[in-house]
Short mmCIF file of C-alpha atoms in Angstrom, two decimals:
data_model
loop_
_atom_site.label_atom_id
_atom_site.label_comp_id
_atom_site.label_asym_id
_atom_site.label_seq_id
_atom_site.Cartn_x
_atom_site.Cartn_y
_atom_site.Cartn_z
CA UNK P 30 41.71 -27.76 48.14
CA UNK P 31 44.01 -26.34 45.99
CA UNK P 32 43.05 -28.59 43.43
CA UNK P 33 40.37 -28.59 40.55
CA UNK P 34 39.36 -31.33 38.34
CA UNK P 35 38.63 -35.03 38.13
CA UNK P 36 41.07 -36.24 35.13
CA UNK P 37 42.31 -33.15 33.83
CA UNK P 38 43.42 -31.50 37.27
CA UNK P 39 45.23 -28.49 38.10
CA UNK P 40 46.74 -28.02 41.41
CA UNK P 41 48.03 -24.24 42.04
CA UNK P 42 50.73 -22.77 44.64
CA UNK P 43 52.04 -19.05 45.27
CA UNK P 44 51.06 -15.67 47.01
CA UNK P 45 50.36 -12.48 45.49
CA UNK P 46 53.86 -11.04 46.77
CA UNK P 47 55.47 -14.45 47.16
CA UNK P 48 58.60 -15.88 45.07
CA UNK P 49 56.09 -17.13 42.28
CA UNK P 50 52.66 -18.33 41.22
CA UNK P 51 52.45 -21.74 39.55
CA UNK P 52 50.64 -24.69 39.21
CA UNK P 53 50.75 -28.55 38.06
CA UNK P 54 48.57 -30.05 35.55
CA UNK P 55 47.72 -33.70 35.65
CA UNK P 56 45.72 -35.55 33.23
CA UNK P 57 46.71 -33.85 29.97
CA UNK P 58 46.83 -36.40 27.07
CA UNK P 59 50.17 -36.87 25.66
CA UNK P 60 51.32 -35.85 22.24
CA UNK P 61 49.63 -32.60 22.10
CA UNK P 62 51.68 -29.75 20.56
CA UNK P 63 51.53 -26.83 22.50
CA UNK P 64 50.89 -23.44 20.88
CA UNK P 65 53.02 -21.32 23.43
CA UNK P 66 51.97 -17.93 21.66
CA UNK P 67 48.40 -18.80 22.20
CA UNK P 68 48.98 -19.11 25.93
CA UNK P 69 50.98 -15.98 26.33
CA UNK P 70 48.27 -14.11 24.47
CA UNK P 71 45.75 -15.96 27.01
CA UNK P 72 47.83 -14.60 29.78
CA UNK P 73 48.06 -11.22 28.14
CA UNK P 74 44.08 -10.91 28.54
CA UNK P 75 44.54 -10.98 32.26
CA UNK P 76 47.39 -8.84 32.73
CA UNK P 77 47.45 -5.89 34.65
CA UNK P 78 48.18 -2.14 33.95
CA UNK P 79 46.58 -2.34 30.64
CA UNK P 80 43.80 0.42 31.27
CA UNK P 81 43.32 3.05 33.39
CA UNK P 82 41.09 1.42 35.55
CA UNK P 83 43.30 -1.81 36.07
CA UNK P 84 45.59 -2.57 38.78
CA UNK P 85 48.79 -0.90 37.71
CA UNK P 86 51.09 -3.64 38.85
CA UNK P 87 53.34 -4.42 35.97
CA UNK P 88 54.37 -8.04 35.79
CA UNK P 89 55.95 -9.38 32.86
CA UNK P 90 54.20 -12.78 33.48
CA UNK P 91 56.87 -14.98 31.78
CA UNK P 92 56.13 -18.68 32.23
CA UNK P 93 58.68 -21.23 33.12
CA UNK P 94 57.95 -24.85 32.14
CA UNK P 95 59.51 -27.39 34.48
CA UNK P 96 58.21 -30.74 33.45
CA UNK P 97 55.70 -32.60 31.17
CA UNK P 98 57.03 -31.33 27.84
CA UNK P 99 59.66 -32.52 25.36
CA UNK P 100 60.24 -29.92 22.36
CA UNK P 101 56.82 -28.53 23.01
CA UNK P 102 55.03 -31.60 22.96
CA UNK P 103 53.04 -33.06 25.98
CA UNK P 104 54.31 -36.24 27.52
CA UNK P 105 51.30 -37.06 29.38
CA UNK P 106 53.24 -36.84 32.63
CA UNK P 107 52.63 -33.80 34.94
CA UNK P 108 53.22 -30.49 33.60
CA UNK P 109 54.56 -27.99 35.95
CA UNK P 110 55.29 -24.57 35.42
CA UNK P 111 55.54 -21.13 37.37
CA UNK P 112 55.75 -17.20 36.86
CA UNK P 113 57.84 -15.34 39.10
CA UNK P 114 56.53 -12.34 41.03
CA UNK P 115 58.61 -9.20 40.06
CA UNK P 116 56.82 -6.30 40.89
CA UNK P 117 55.86 -6.75 44.54
CA UNK P 118 55.42 -3.96 46.91
CA UNK P 119 54.68 -5.38 50.27
CA UNK P 120 55.19 -1.98 51.87
CA UNK P 121 52.05 -0.72 50.49
CA UNK P 122 50.04 -3.20 52.72
CA UNK P 123 52.21 -2.45 55.92
CA UNK P 124 49.53 -0.42 57.69
CA UNK P 125 46.85 -2.95 56.86
CA UNK P 126 48.69 -5.72 58.56
CA UNK P 127 46.53 -5.63 61.56
CA UNK P 128 43.34 -4.32 60.27
CA UNK P 129 40.48 -6.29 58.39
CA UNK P 130 39.67 -4.92 55.34
CA UNK P 131 35.78 -4.79 54.66
CA UNK P 132 34.66 -7.66 52.38
CA UNK P 133 38.18 -9.18 52.16
CA UNK P 134 39.42 -12.29 53.17
CA UNK P 135 41.66 -11.05 55.86
CA UNK P 136 39.34 -11.98 58.89
CA UNK P 137 38.22 -15.34 57.52
CA UNK P 138 41.66 -16.57 56.55
CA UNK P 139 42.72 -15.46 60.03
CA UNK P 140 39.92 -17.46 61.94
CA UNK P 141 40.71 -20.71 59.71
CA UNK P 142 44.52 -20.66 59.84
CA UNK P 143 45.58 -18.43 62.64
CA UNK P 144 47.19 -16.25 60.80
CA UNK P 145 47.27 -14.68 57.12
CA UNK P 146 49.73 -13.19 54.59
CA UNK P 147 48.69 -9.62 54.62
CA UNK P 148 51.14 -8.62 51.56
CA UNK P 149 48.29 -8.12 49.02
CA UNK P 150 45.87 -10.52 50.16
CA UNK P 151 48.46 -13.61 49.85
CA UNK P 152 46.47 -16.48 48.69
CA UNK P 153 43.38 -14.61 48.61
CA UNK P 154 44.29 -12.33 45.84
CA UNK P 155 43.31 -12.33 42.17
CA UNK P 156 47.04 -12.75 41.34
CA UNK P 157 46.66 -16.30 42.27
CA UNK P 158 44.03 -16.79 39.30
CA UNK P 159 47.15 -16.72 36.80
CA UNK P 160 47.82 -20.59 36.62
CA UNK P 161 44.06 -21.23 35.91
CA UNK P 162 44.62 -19.11 32.47
CA UNK P 163 47.78 -21.28 31.77
CA UNK P 164 45.74 -24.54 32.33
CA UNK P 165 42.76 -23.18 30.52
CA UNK P 166 44.76 -22.26 27.33
CA UNK P 167 45.83 -25.77 27.28
CA UNK P 168 42.36 -27.10 27.56
CA UNK P 169 41.21 -25.11 25.00
CA UNK P 170 43.92 -26.80 22.63
CA UNK P 171 42.60 -29.69 23.25
CA UNK P 172 39.02 -28.89 23.00
CA UNK P 173 39.91 -27.26 19.59
CA UNK P 174 40.59 -30.61 18.30
CA UNK P 175 37.40 -31.80 19.14
CA UNK P 176 35.65 -28.57 17.52
CA UNK P 177 34.37 -27.04 20.82
CA UNK P 178 35.20 -23.63 21.40
CA UNK P 179 34.52 -21.10 24.61
CA UNK P 180 33.77 -17.74 24.17
CA UNK P 181 32.55 -15.17 26.97
CA UNK P 182 32.16 -11.66 26.98
CA UNK P 183 31.20 -8.58 29.40
CA UNK P 184 27.29 -8.12 29.49
CA UNK P 185 26.80 -5.72 32.30
CA UNK P 186 28.98 -3.47 34.27
CA UNK P 187 29.14 -0.16 36.02
CA UNK P 188 30.83 2.95 34.87
CA UNK P 189 34.44 2.02 36.13
CA UNK P 190 35.93 5.57 35.29
CA UNK P 191 33.05 7.49 37.38
CA UNK P 192 33.70 5.10 40.24
CA UNK P 193 37.69 5.43 39.93
CA UNK P 194 37.19 9.18 40.11
CA UNK P 195 34.82 8.82 43.34
CA UNK P 196 37.51 6.52 44.90
CA UNK P 197 35.16 3.62 44.52
CA UNK P 198 34.52 0.07 42.28
CA UNK P 199 32.30 -1.58 40.41
CA UNK P 200 31.07 -4.96 39.41
CA UNK P 201 29.00 -6.80 36.72
CA UNK P 202 28.16 -9.87 34.71
CA UNK P 203 29.88 -12.08 32.32
CA UNK P 204 28.24 -14.41 29.94
CA UNK P 205 30.26 -17.61 28.58
CA UNK P 206 29.20 -19.79 25.68
CA UNK P 207 30.25 -23.32 25.39
CA UNK P 208 29.88 -23.93 21.38
CA UNK P 209 29.46 -27.38 19.73
CA UNK P 210 29.63 -29.48 22.93
CA UNK P 211 28.07 -32.66 22.09
CA UNK P 212 24.87 -34.20 23.74
CA UNK P 213 25.52 -36.48 26.59
CA UNK P 214 28.60 -34.83 28.64
CA UNK P 215 27.87 -34.64 32.80
CA UNK P 216 26.71 -37.05 35.20
CA UNK P 217 23.40 -37.43 36.29
CA UNK P 218 23.31 -36.49 40.20
CA UNK P 219 26.16 -35.06 41.85
CA UNK P 220 28.38 -34.59 38.53
CA UNK P 221 26.25 -32.71 36.86
CA UNK P 222 27.91 -30.50 34.11
CA UNK P 223 25.94 -27.51 35.41
CA UNK P 224 27.12 -28.24 39.06
CA UNK P 225 30.71 -28.53 38.14
CA UNK P 226 30.72 -25.32 36.03
CA UNK P 227 29.38 -23.65 39.21
CA UNK P 228 31.66 -25.23 41.49
CA UNK P 229 34.65 -24.19 39.26
CA UNK P 230 33.44 -20.37 38.71
CA UNK P 231 32.57 -19.76 42.35
CA UNK P 232 36.42 -20.39 42.95
CA UNK P 233 37.09 -17.14 41.47
CA UNK P 234 37.80 -13.99 43.96
CA UNK P 235 34.66 -11.78 43.88
CA UNK P 236 32.20 -14.26 42.07
CA UNK P 237 28.67 -13.96 44.09
CA UNK P 238 26.49 -15.38 41.62
CA UNK P 239 25.79 -18.00 38.83
CA UNK P 240 23.09 -19.16 36.72
CA UNK P 241 22.74 -21.17 33.29
CA UNK P 242 20.29 -20.75 30.56
CA UNK P 243 17.55 -18.31 31.79
CA UNK P 244 18.80 -19.14 35.20
CA UNK P 245 16.61 -17.13 37.93
CA UNK P 246 14.26 -15.87 35.22
CA UNK P 247 12.91 -19.40 34.91
CA UNK P 248 11.54 -19.09 38.31
CA UNK P 249 8.69 -16.25 37.11
CA UNK P 250 7.75 -18.33 34.03
CA UNK P 251 4.98 -21.20 33.39
CA UNK P 252 6.16 -24.51 32.12
CA UNK P 253 4.64 -24.00 29.05
CA UNK P 254 6.92 -20.74 28.71
CA UNK P 255 10.20 -22.50 30.14
CA UNK P 256 10.31 -25.59 28.46
CA UNK P 257 12.50 -26.48 25.32
CA UNK P 258 10.29 -28.76 23.06
CA UNK P 259 12.21 -31.08 20.76
CA UNK P 260 12.20 -30.64 16.81
CA UNK P 261 13.97 -32.84 14.19
CA UNK P 262 15.91 -30.37 12.23
CA UNK P 263 17.59 -32.16 9.03
CA UNK P 264 17.76 -35.24 10.99
CA UNK P 265 19.21 -33.96 14.13
CA UNK P 266 16.70 -33.91 17.19
CA UNK P 267 17.22 -30.65 18.73
CA UNK P 268 15.09 -27.93 20.42
CA UNK P 269 14.24 -24.31 18.88
CA UNK P 270 14.50 -22.61 22.23
CA UNK P 271 17.69 -23.00 24.61
CA UNK P 272 15.88 -21.71 28.19
CA UNK P 273 17.63 -24.94 29.76
CA UNK P 274 21.15 -23.25 28.66
CA UNK P 275 22.22 -26.43 26.95
CA UNK P 276 21.90 -28.71 29.92
CA UNK P 277 18.97 -30.76 30.93
CA UNK P 278 19.31 -33.30 33.75
CA UNK P 279 22.62 -31.98 34.60
CA UNK P 280 23.86 -33.31 31.15
CA UNK P 281 24.45 -31.37 27.69
CA UNK P 282 21.73 -31.87 25.06
CA UNK P 283 23.74 -30.58 21.99
CA UNK P 284 22.78 -26.73 21.99
CA UNK P 285 25.35 -24.38 23.13
CA UNK P 286 25.85 -24.33 26.93
CA UNK P 287 25.25 -20.66 28.14
CA UNK P 288 25.94 -19.46 31.64
CA UNK P 289 26.31 -16.15 33.44
CA UNK P 290 28.60 -15.27 36.31
CA UNK P 291 28.04 -12.05 38.64
CA UNK P 292 31.07 -10.42 40.04
CA UNK P 293 30.96 -8.02 42.79
CA UNK P 294 32.52 -4.70 43.21
CA UNK P 295 36.24 -5.07 44.18
CA UNK P 296 36.37 -4.38 47.78
CA UNK P 297 39.75 -2.41 47.97
CA UNK P 298 38.37 1.17 47.69
CA UNK P 299 39.82 4.59 48.40
CA UNK P 300 36.83 5.65 50.17
CA UNK P 301 37.24 5.78 54.13
CA UNK P 302 35.27 2.64 55.65
CA UNK P 303 34.73 1.93 59.09
CA UNK P 304 36.19 -1.34 60.38
CA UNK P 305 38.35 -3.10 63.45
CA UNK P 306 41.59 -4.26 63.87
CA UNK P 307 42.71 -7.49 65.20
CA UNK P 308 42.35 -6.40 68.76
CA UNK P 309 38.71 -5.63 68.01
CA UNK P 310 39.16 -1.69 68.27
CA UNK P 311 37.06 0.43 66.04
CA UNK P 312 39.13 2.30 63.27
CA UNK P 313 38.90 3.74 59.76
CA UNK P 314 40.74 2.87 56.83
CA UNK P 315 41.04 4.08 52.94
CA UNK P 316 42.70 1.65 51.04
CA UNK P 317 45.48 3.27 48.36
CA UNK P 318 47.77 1.21 46.08
CA UNK P 319 47.29 -0.89 42.87
CA UNK P 320 43.94 -2.04 42.61
CA UNK P 321 41.64 -2.82 39.84
CA UNK P 322 38.42 -0.60 39.64
CA UNK P 323 36.60 -3.74 38.24
CA UNK P 324 37.51 -7.39 37.83
CA UNK P 325 35.28 -8.00 34.63
CA UNK P 326 37.59 -7.17 31.78
CA UNK P 327 40.53 -9.14 33.01
CA UNK P 328 37.83 -11.98 34.18
CA UNK P 329 36.64 -12.68 31.13
CA UNK P 330 39.47 -15.05 30.05
CA UNK P 331 39.41 -16.68 33.49
CA UNK P 332 35.55 -17.50 33.18
CA UNK P 333 36.59 -19.28 29.57
CA UNK P 334 39.55 -20.95 31.25
CA UNK P 335 37.45 -22.60 33.88
CA UNK P 336 34.58 -23.38 31.30
CA UNK P 337 37.41 -25.20 29.10
CA UNK P 338 38.74 -27.15 32.04
CA UNK P 339 35.36 -28.38 33.15
CA UNK P 340 34.33 -29.37 29.46
CA UNK P 341 37.55 -31.08 29.01
CA UNK P 342 36.67 -32.98 32.35
CA UNK P 343 33.16 -33.95 31.30
CA UNK P 344 34.33 -35.17 27.75
CA UNK P 345 36.70 -37.36 29.13
CA UNK P 346 34.29 -38.43 31.79
CA UNK P 347 31.80 -39.45 28.86
CA UNK P 348 34.31 -41.73 27.14
#
């Protein structure tokens, strides 16, 4: 499955150190005049080498639009695009080609496919999330015309500078808010808005947790504490609290949709770690090269992008 979405669909391709990363967006409505400056700015938000704790891989990330547009306006046909990889250093990974890095996808990919692209993690690399930002930026422009806004921020993160000095990494939490989504979006059983969000967000590397509204804290509450009671506010039925995170029965209730995503620490650390090689022999590795100390600063735009794509799908399915 390299495709996500029902009506607004994104298929991605490419590996970390391959020729290019790209995607095909299907189901984008016609006659949408794209704001290319906005798309470029969104890509800049996930770009590497912007802080001392980010990967120092320097990619210009110039988009080549291949189809689906005429004079910057969408045709309603598939939008194909790609970004060429220009700062590849596969030699940095040569020593790791026969070693399974702890908590990476090296072992699992090899078990599934019989081989793996060891150059920077190949398809499992965070580099492959770039097309999500492009599709998300287009989805945001669709939602803007409907008055819906997506905003995310880091709410919890370890000390990245300290971790870097120690040859280690840290994780944290990103909170996202879908503002002004109308009531009635989402399907009642297996297409719940919350379920589709969780499915999308778990597609990101390093994501290990998802909760909506008060999430796991609800398990410690009584029903009288957790319920969102209804009120009539200036002729509009709403709730004074939002413990449900804007979704009840899998369908949006008109409140802001609020969810949080937990990211584990990046597994590439400079500290020595014990592992095994492909032959099963014990060995020790210390991973050098260009790696993020924490995924969160660059992941915020990815969380927003996937939330936007899911919201576009939910809105169009509701018609």
